[in-house]
Coordinates of C-alpha atoms and ligand atoms in Angstrom, one line a residue:
M54 CA -272.5 -82.4 43.6
A55 CA -270.7 -83.1 46.9
K56 CA -269.3 -86.2 45.4
A57 CA -268.0 -84.4 42.4
Q58 CA -266.2 -81.8 44.6
E59 CA -264.7 -84.6 46.7
H60 CA -262.9 -85.9 43.6
K61 CA -261.9 -82.6 42.3
V62 CA -258.1 -82.6 41.7
S63 CA -256.3 -79.6 43.3
T64 CA -254.7 -77.5 40.6
K65 CA -252.7 -75.4 43.1
M66 CA -249.2 -75.1 41.9
I67 CA -246.6 -77.1 43.8
K68 CA -243.4 -75.2 44.5
A69 CA -239.9 -76.3 45.6
V70 CA -239.8 -76.7 49.4
R71 CA -238.5 -73.7 51.4
G72 CA -234.7 -73.6 51.5
T73 CA -234.4 -75.8 48.4
R74 CA -234.0 -74.6 44.8
D75 CA -233.6 -75.6 41.2
L76 CA -230.2 -75.0 39.6
L77 CA -231.0 -74.1 36.0
P78 CA -229.0 -73.5 32.9
P79 CA -226.9 -71.5 32.1
E80 CA -225.9 -71.4 35.9
T81 CA -225.4 -75.2 35.8
A82 CA -222.5 -74.7 33.4
L83 CA -220.8 -72.7 36.1
W84 CA -221.3 -75.6 38.6
N85 CA -219.8 -78.0 36.0
F86 CA -216.9 -75.7 35.5
V87 CA -216.3 -75.7 39.3
E88 CA -216.6 -79.4 39.6
T89 CA -214.3 -80.1 36.7
T90 CA -211.6 -77.7 38.0
V91 CA -212.0 -79.3 41.5
R92 CA -211.5 -82.8 40.1
D93 CA -208.4 -81.7 38.1
V94 CA -206.8 -79.9 41.1
F95 CA -207.6 -82.8 43.5
R96 CA -206.1 -85.3 41.1
A97 CA -202.7 -83.4 41.2
Y98 CA -202.6 -84.0 44.9
N99 CA -203.6 -87.7 44.5
F100 CA -207.1 -87.4 46.0
Q101 CA -209.6 -90.0 45.0
E102 CA -213.4 -89.9 45.0
I103 CA -215.7 -91.5 47.6
R104 CA -219.5 -91.5 47.6
T105 CA -221.4 -92.3 50.8
P106 CA -225.2 -92.6 51.3
L107 CA -227.3 -89.5 51.7
F108 CA -228.8 -90.8 54.9
E109 CA -227.2 -92.6 57.9
E110 CA -228.1 -93.7 61.3
T111 CA -228.8 -90.7 63.5
A112 CA -226.3 -91.9 66.1
L113 CA -223.5 -91.4 63.7
F114 CA -224.0 -87.6 63.7
A115 CA -224.9 -87.4 67.4
R116 CA -221.6 -89.1 68.3
G117 CA -219.5 -87.6 65.4
V118 CA -220.6 -84.0 65.2
G119 CA -221.7 -83.7 68.8
E120 CA -225.1 -83.6 70.7
E121 CA -224.6 -80.0 71.8
T122 CA -223.8 -78.5 68.3
D123 CA -226.5 -76.5 66.5
I124 CA -226.3 -79.0 63.7
V125 CA -227.3 -81.9 65.8
A126 CA -229.5 -80.1 68.4
K127 CA -231.6 -78.1 65.9
E128 CA -230.9 -78.6 62.3
M129 CA -231.1 -82.3 61.3
Y130 CA -233.8 -83.9 59.2
T131 CA -234.4 -87.0 61.2
W132 CA -237.2 -89.6 61.0
Q133 CA -238.1 -93.0 62.4
D134 CA -237.8 -95.6 59.7
R135 CA -240.4 -98.5 59.5
G136 CA -239.2 -101.8 60.8
R137 CA -239.4 -105.1 58.8
A138 CA -242.8 -106.0 60.2
A139 CA -245.5 -103.3 60.0
S140 CA -245.8 -103.2 63.8
E141 CA -242.0 -103.0 64.4
K142 CA -240.3 -99.7 64.9
G143 CA -237.3 -99.1 62.7
Q144 CA -234.0 -97.2 63.2
S145 CA -233.7 -93.5 63.6
L146 CA -232.3 -92.1 60.3
T147 CA -231.0 -88.7 59.3
L148 CA -230.2 -86.9 56.0
R149 CA -226.5 -86.2 56.2
P150 CA -225.9 -82.6 57.4
E151 CA -222.1 -82.9 56.6
A152 CA -219.8 -85.5 55.0
T153 CA -217.0 -86.1 57.4
A154 CA -218.8 -88.4 59.8
G155 CA -220.0 -90.6 56.9
I156 CA -216.6 -90.8 55.4
V157 CA -215.0 -91.8 58.7
R158 CA -217.7 -94.4 59.1
A159 CA -216.9 -95.8 55.7
Y160 CA -213.2 -95.7 56.5
I161 CA -213.8 -97.9 59.6
E162 CA -216.4 -100.2 58.0
N163 CA -214.3 -100.8 54.9
K164 CA -211.0 -101.2 56.9
M165 CA -209.4 -98.5 54.7
W166 CA -206.4 -98.3 57.0
D167 CA -205.0 -101.2 55.0
R168 CA -204.4 -98.7 52.2
G169 CA -202.2 -96.5 54.4
L170 CA -202.9 -92.8 54.0
N171 CA -206.3 -92.1 52.3
K172 CA -206.9 -88.9 50.5
L173 CA -210.6 -88.8 49.7
Y174 CA -213.0 -86.3 48.3
L175 CA -216.8 -86.2 48.0
L176 CA -219.1 -83.9 46.1
G177 CA -222.8 -83.8 46.9
P178 CA -225.8 -82.4 48.7
M179 CA -226.1 -81.9 52.5
F180 CA -229.2 -81.1 54.5
R181 CA -229.6 -78.7 57.4
R182 CA -232.8 -77.1 58.7
E183 CA -231.4 -73.6 59.0
R184 CA -233.3 -70.4 58.5
P185 CA -232.9 -69.8 54.7
Q186 CA -231.2 -66.6 53.5
K187 CA -228.7 -65.5 50.9
G188 CA -226.0 -68.2 50.7
R189 CA -227.8 -70.4 53.2
Y190 CA -230.1 -73.3 52.1
R191 CA -231.7 -76.4 53.6
Q192 CA -230.3 -78.5 50.8
F193 CA -226.9 -77.2 49.9
Y194 CA -223.8 -78.7 48.2
Q195 CA -220.4 -79.4 49.6
I196 CA -217.0 -80.2 48.0
D197 CA -215.4 -82.2 50.8
A198 CA -211.9 -83.6 51.1
E199 CA -210.3 -85.6 53.9
I200 CA -206.8 -87.1 54.6
I201 CA -207.1 -89.9 57.0
G202 CA -205.0 -93.0 58.0
P203 CA -202.9 -94.5 60.8
S204 CA -200.2 -92.4 62.4
S205 CA -197.6 -94.7 60.9
A206 CA -198.7 -93.4 57.5
G207 CA -198.0 -89.8 58.6
S208 CA -201.6 -88.7 59.0
E209 CA -200.7 -86.6 62.0
S210 CA -198.0 -84.6 60.4
P211 CA -198.3 -80.8 60.1
A212 CA -197.1 -81.4 56.5
R213 CA -200.6 -82.8 55.8
D214 CA -202.3 -79.7 57.2
A215 CA -200.2 -77.4 55.1
E216 CA -200.6 -79.5 52.0
L217 CA -204.4 -79.4 52.3
L218 CA -204.4 -75.6 52.9
E219 CA -202.0 -75.0 50.0
M220 CA -204.3 -77.1 47.8
L221 CA -207.2 -74.9 48.7
A222 CA -205.3 -71.7 47.9
T223 CA -204.3 -73.3 44.5
L224 CA -207.9 -74.3 43.8
L225 CA -209.4 -70.9 44.7
D226 CA -206.8 -69.1 42.6
R227 CA -207.4 -71.5 39.7
L228 CA -211.1 -70.8 39.9
G229 CA -210.4 -67.1 39.7
I230 CA -211.6 -66.3 43.2
A231 CA -209.5 -63.3 44.4
N232 CA -209.6 -61.7 47.8
W233 CA -210.0 -64.8 49.9
N234 CA -208.8 -64.7 53.5
L235 CA -207.6 -67.8 55.4
Q236 CA -208.3 -67.6 59.1
L237 CA -206.2 -70.1 61.0
N238 CA -206.3 -71.4 64.6
S239 CA -205.4 -74.4 66.8
V240 CA -208.1 -75.7 69.1
G241 CA -205.6 -78.0 70.8
C242 CA -205.9 -81.6 71.9
P243 CA -208.7 -83.1 74.1
N244 CA -206.7 -82.3 77.2
D245 CA -206.2 -78.6 76.3
R246 CA -209.9 -78.5 75.4
A247 CA -210.9 -79.9 78.8
N248 CA -208.8 -77.2 80.5
F249 CA -210.2 -74.5 78.3
N250 CA -213.7 -75.7 78.8
E251 CA -213.1 -75.6 82.6
A252 CA -211.8 -72.1 82.4
L253 CA -214.8 -71.0 80.3
R254 CA -217.2 -72.6 82.7
R255 CA -215.6 -70.6 85.6
A256 CA -215.6 -67.4 83.5
L257 CA -219.2 -67.9 82.5
E258 CA -220.5 -68.7 86.0
P259 CA -221.0 -65.1 87.1
V260 CA -222.2 -63.8 83.8
K261 CA -224.3 -66.6 82.2
D262 CA -227.6 -65.3 83.7
R263 CA -227.3 -62.2 81.5
M264 CA -227.0 -64.4 78.4
C265 CA -229.5 -66.0 76.0
V266 CA -231.1 -69.3 77.0
D267 CA -229.0 -71.3 74.6
C268 CA -225.8 -69.9 76.2
Q269 CA -227.1 -70.5 79.7
R270 CA -227.5 -74.2 78.8
R271 CA -224.1 -74.3 76.9
A272 CA -222.3 -72.8 79.9
V273 CA -223.1 -75.9 81.8
T274 CA -223.1 -78.7 79.2
N275 CA -220.4 -77.6 76.7
P276 CA -219.1 -74.1 77.3
L277 CA -217.0 -74.1 74.0
R278 CA -220.3 -73.9 72.1
V279 CA -220.9 -70.4 73.5
F280 CA -218.7 -69.2 70.6
D281 CA -221.4 -70.3 68.2
C282 CA -223.8 -67.7 69.7
K283 CA -225.1 -65.1 67.2
V284 CA -227.1 -63.0 69.7
P285 CA -225.7 -59.4 69.5
E286 CA -226.3 -58.7 73.2
D287 CA -224.1 -61.7 74.2
Q288 CA -221.1 -60.7 72.1
P289 CA -219.5 -58.2 74.6
I290 CA -219.5 -61.0 77.2
I291 CA -218.1 -63.6 74.8
E292 CA -215.4 -61.1 73.7
K293 CA -214.0 -61.1 77.3
L294 CA -213.8 -64.9 77.7
P295 CA -210.5 -66.7 77.8
R296 CA -208.9 -67.8 74.5
I297 CA -207.9 -71.3 73.4
S298 CA -204.4 -70.0 72.5
Q299 CA -203.6 -69.7 76.2
F300 CA -204.3 -73.4 76.8
L301 CA -202.2 -75.2 74.1
D302 CA -199.7 -77.7 75.4
E303 CA -196.2 -78.0 74.0
G304 CA -197.1 -80.7 71.3
C305 CA -200.0 -78.7 70.0
R306 CA -198.1 -75.4 69.9
T307 CA -195.2 -77.0 68.0
H308 CA -197.5 -78.7 65.6
F309 CA -199.3 -75.4 64.9
E310 CA -196.0 -73.5 64.4
A311 CA -194.9 -76.1 62.0
V312 CA -198.1 -75.7 59.9
Q313 CA -197.5 -71.9 59.8
A314 CA -193.9 -72.3 58.9
I315 CA -194.7 -74.5 55.8
L316 CA -197.5 -72.1 54.7
T317 CA -195.1 -69.2 54.9
K318 CA -192.5 -71.1 52.9
V319 CA -194.9 -72.0 50.1
G320 CA -196.4 -68.5 50.1
V321 CA -199.9 -69.1 51.3
P322 CA -201.0 -66.0 53.3
F323 CA -203.1 -66.5 56.5
S324 CA -204.4 -64.6 59.5
L325 CA -204.4 -66.1 63.0
N326 CA -207.7 -66.0 64.7
D327 CA -207.9 -67.6 68.2
R328 CA -211.7 -67.1 68.4
L329 CA -212.2 -69.6 65.6
V330 CA -213.5 -72.8 67.3
R331 CA -215.8 -74.1 64.5
G332 CA -219.3 -75.4 65.0
L333 CA -218.6 -79.1 65.2
D334 CA -217.2 -81.0 68.2
Y335 CA -214.8 -83.3 66.5
Y336 CA -212.0 -80.8 65.9
T337 CA -208.5 -81.0 67.4
R338 CA -205.5 -78.9 66.7
T339 CA -205.7 -77.0 63.3
A340 CA -209.0 -75.4 62.5
F341 CA -209.6 -72.9 59.6
E342 CA -212.0 -71.1 57.5
F343 CA -211.7 -69.2 54.2
T344 CA -213.9 -66.1 54.0
H345 CA -214.7 -64.0 51.0
G346 CA -215.8 -60.3 51.2
A347 CA -218.5 -60.4 48.5
L348 CA -220.6 -63.0 50.2
G349 CA -222.3 -60.8 52.9
A350 CA -223.3 -62.2 56.2
Q351 CA -222.7 -65.9 55.2
N352 CA -219.1 -65.1 54.3
A353 CA -217.5 -68.5 55.1
I354 CA -216.8 -70.1 51.7
L355 CA -215.3 -73.2 53.4
G356 CA -214.3 -74.6 56.7
G357 CA -212.3 -77.5 58.1
G358 CA -209.7 -78.8 60.5
R359 CA -208.2 -81.8 62.2
Y360 CA -210.2 -84.5 63.9
D361 CA -207.6 -86.8 65.4
G362 CA -210.0 -88.6 67.7
L363 CA -213.1 -89.0 65.5
S364 CA -212.4 -92.5 64.3
E365 CA -212.1 -93.8 67.9
A366 CA -215.2 -91.9 68.9
L367 CA -217.1 -93.8 66.2
G368 CA -215.7 -97.2 67.4
G369 CA -212.7 -97.4 64.9
P370 CA -209.0 -97.6 65.4
A371 CA -206.8 -94.5 66.0
A372 CA -206.8 -92.7 62.6
P373 CA -205.9 -89.0 62.8
G374 CA -207.3 -87.0 60.0
I375 CA -207.8 -83.5 58.6
G376 CA -210.3 -82.2 56.0
F377 CA -212.5 -79.4 54.8
A378 CA -215.8 -78.7 53.1
I379 CA -216.4 -75.9 50.6
G380 CA -219.9 -74.6 50.3
E381 CA -220.4 -75.0 46.6
D382 CA -223.4 -72.7 46.5
R383 CA -221.4 -69.9 48.0
L384 CA -218.4 -70.7 45.8
V385 CA -220.5 -70.4 42.7
M386 CA -222.1 -67.2 44.0
S387 CA -218.7 -65.6 44.4
L388 CA -217.8 -66.6 40.9
Q389 CA -221.0 -65.4 39.3
E390 CA -220.1 -61.7 39.0
N391 CA -217.3 -62.4 36.5
A392 CA -217.7 -65.9 35.1
P393 CA -214.3 -67.2 34.1
A394 CA -213.6 -68.5 30.6
G395 CA -214.6 -72.1 30.3
S396 CA -217.6 -71.7 32.5
V397 CA -219.9 -70.6 29.8
L398 CA -222.6 -72.9 28.3
R399 CA -221.6 -74.1 24.8
K400 CA -224.2 -73.0 22.3
P401 CA -225.2 -75.3 19.4
D402 CA -222.6 -75.3 16.6
V403 CA -225.3 -76.1 14.1
Y404 CA -229.1 -76.2 13.7
V405 CA -230.2 -79.0 11.4
A406 CA -233.4 -77.9 9.6
P407 CA -235.4 -80.7 7.8
M408 CA -237.7 -79.8 4.9
A409 CA -241.1 -81.5 4.6
G410 CA -240.8 -85.3 4.9
M411 CA -237.1 -85.2 5.7
N412 CA -237.0 -85.9 9.5
G413 CA -235.3 -89.3 8.9
D414 CA -232.5 -87.9 6.7
A415 CA -232.0 -85.0 9.1
A416 CA -231.7 -87.3 12.1
R417 CA -229.1 -89.4 10.2
L418 CA -227.1 -86.3 9.4
A419 CA -227.3 -85.0 13.0
R420 CA -226.1 -88.4 14.2
E421 CA -223.0 -88.1 11.9
L422 CA -222.2 -84.6 13.1
R423 CA -222.6 -85.4 16.8
R424 CA -220.1 -88.2 16.4
H425 CA -217.6 -85.4 15.4
D426 CA -218.2 -83.8 18.8
L427 CA -220.4 -81.0 17.4
V428 CA -223.3 -79.6 19.5
V429 CA -226.3 -80.2 17.2
E430 CA -229.8 -78.9 17.6
L431 CA -232.3 -80.9 15.5
G432 CA -235.4 -79.2 14.1
D433 CA -238.7 -80.7 12.8
D434 CA -240.0 -81.2 9.2
A435 CA -243.3 -79.7 10.3
F436 CA -241.6 -76.3 10.6
R437 CA -241.6 -74.0 7.6
L438 CA -238.1 -72.6 6.7
K439 CA -238.9 -69.2 8.4
K440 CA -239.7 -70.9 11.7
S441 CA -236.6 -73.1 11.5
F442 CA -234.5 -69.9 11.1
E443 CA -236.2 -68.4 14.1
A444 CA -235.7 -71.5 16.2
A445 CA -232.0 -71.7 15.2
T446 CA -231.5 -68.0 16.1
K447 CA -233.3 -68.5 19.5
A448 CA -231.1 -71.5 20.3
G449 CA -228.0 -69.4 19.5
A450 CA -226.7 -71.7 16.8
K451 CA -223.8 -70.7 14.7
Y452 CA -224.9 -72.3 11.5
I453 CA -228.2 -73.6 10.0
L454 CA -228.0 -76.6 7.8
I455 CA -230.9 -77.2 5.4
V456 CA -231.8 -80.9 4.7
G457 CA -234.0 -81.2 1.6
E458 CA -234.5 -84.0 -0.9
N459 CA -232.2 -82.3 -3.4
E460 CA -229.4 -82.0 -0.9
V461 CA -229.7 -85.6 0.1
N462 CA -229.7 -86.7 -3.6
T463 CA -226.6 -84.6 -4.5
D464 CA -224.9 -85.0 -1.1
V465 CA -224.1 -81.3 -1.1
F466 CA -225.8 -79.2 1.7
T467 CA -226.5 -75.5 2.2
L468 CA -224.9 -74.2 5.3
K469 CA -225.6 -70.7 6.4
N470 CA -223.7 -68.7 9.1
L471 CA -226.5 -67.1 11.1
A472 CA -224.4 -64.2 12.3
T473 CA -222.9 -63.1 9.0
G474 CA -225.5 -64.4 6.6
E475 CA -222.7 -66.1 4.5
Q476 CA -223.9 -69.2 2.7
F477 CA -221.9 -72.2 1.5
A478 CA -222.5 -75.3 -0.5
V479 CA -220.6 -78.1 1.3
P480 CA -220.2 -81.8 0.4
R481 CA -221.5 -84.1 3.2
A482 CA -218.0 -85.4 3.9
Q483 CA -216.7 -81.9 4.7
L484 CA -219.6 -80.6 6.8
S485 CA -218.1 -81.2 10.2
A486 CA -214.7 -79.7 9.2
K487 CA -216.5 -76.6 7.8
I488 CA -218.6 -76.1 10.9
L489 CA -215.6 -76.5 13.2
G490 CA -213.9 -73.8 11.1
L491 CA -211.1 -76.2 10.0
I492 CA -211.5 -75.5 6.3
Ligands
HAM77 P1 -219.1 -76.5 58.1 O1 -218.3 -75.3 58.5 O2 -220.3 -76.9 58.9 O3 -218.1 -77.7 58.1 O4 -219.5 -76.4 56.6 C1 -218.6 -76.1 55.6 C2 -219.1 -75.1 54.6 O5 -220.4 -75.5 54.0 C3 -219.4 -73.7 55.2 O6 -218.2 -72.9 55.2 C4 -220.4 -73.2 54.1 O7 -219.7 -72.6 53.0 C5 -221.1 -74.4 53.7 N1 -222.5 -74.4 54.3 C6 -222.8 -74.9 55.6 N2 -224.1 -74.8 55.8 C7 -224.6 -74.2 54.7 C8 -226.0 -73.9 54.3 N3 -227.0 -74.1 55.1 N4 -226.2 -73.4 53.1 C9 -225.1 -73.2 52.2 N5 -223.8 -73.5 52.5 C10 -223.6 -74.0 53.8 C11 -218.4 -79.0 57.8 O8 -219.4 -79.4 57.3 C12 -217.2 -80.0 58.1 N6 -217.7 -81.3 57.7 C13 -216.0 -79.6 57.3 C14 -214.9 -80.6 57.5 C15 -214.5 -81.6 56.7 N7 -214.1 -80.6 58.5 C16 -213.2 -81.6 58.4 N8 -213.5 -82.2 57.3

């Protein structure tokens, strides 16, 4: 008895892991619509696709994103790999929490500076161990784009910042997302940041003991990260801290003004927000977020900025860059209320219903029709005609096509419009044209 129990297979249902989810049809049609539109818009700006691994050496994110950031300090999925020999300890690996560090690593490793200015995009899943809530998942999807290259290729120019932001405005408009708000800031160069950090440290010294434990630590190690704090009691203190806009040097100020001037010229509206410092350490100069009212607490639909020193921090040559990542889950969520035309799942044009013994002939006919780009649902000759009609209606097919011995012998088929009940006798050669409504 004990033995039998030991071998009993558990029948407990296994569910998707907390913070992950299945994307199901018809919603996946909306995802495809978004991705097709994204690829079309990016192509017009001469961006090309890059795909990097889903996991990387942990050190890449620690150095790239920053040890003190919430992402690296709390949210990464990290594990120790096995070494070659069983006894050997392997590398520390991490599921990518974001795409920029991996793309810059690929830029350096593949010596992509030889190509001049690189305009790259990446679509795919990212992983962060955050507390799941509406619009926040542990596996989520980003649409990421980066412009990176040597200064000689113009990668530092404010024209690139403005081009990227104008592309985003065009994309959101094309997707039918109204009411977005572009929040814009400059976080300065490393020198400005150092001065700002020093001023923050001084300002935090007398008040930090009244703040949360995270802020007490940040006040010493990396005061800028105090702005990531979400604790309500700390907000009045944070509100009174110095602002980065007071610390920008001449070069950064001029750069920022040039970005704004182009945006105004091309008609992209924005709001200045000198509290926006972003949650990743690599940013320099332009930083931005697009928010959307309908999203609730997690209202940032996308974020990005410049990272002029990231390549060097990762052991590469100087390669100024700027980029952004859209949260695709959130983008789809903001679209869901009124799905735009083109995002709807295409229903079958025709349901092919074989009579008894006619599976082979029906398969041949379905093959012919699919070659004409029709969406075909194929039935089964075990079904009685009534059941075939029910299945065709359930699938949402426009027509049902009966395949019996007589039809195959005469090469004339009965086609019935399921919505109107109209019935036609159609020669084989004209079937696809009739179904497509061409004749
Ligand atoms: P980020 O602000 O950390 O920036 O993420 C960008 C966007 O990803 C967010 O605005 C949000 O829409 C989405 N997102 C982030 N975390 C989650 C989550 N847990 N669930 C759902 N959506 C999420 C970056 O990742 C930078 N790499 C962007 C960048 C590219 N900067 C320069 N180049």
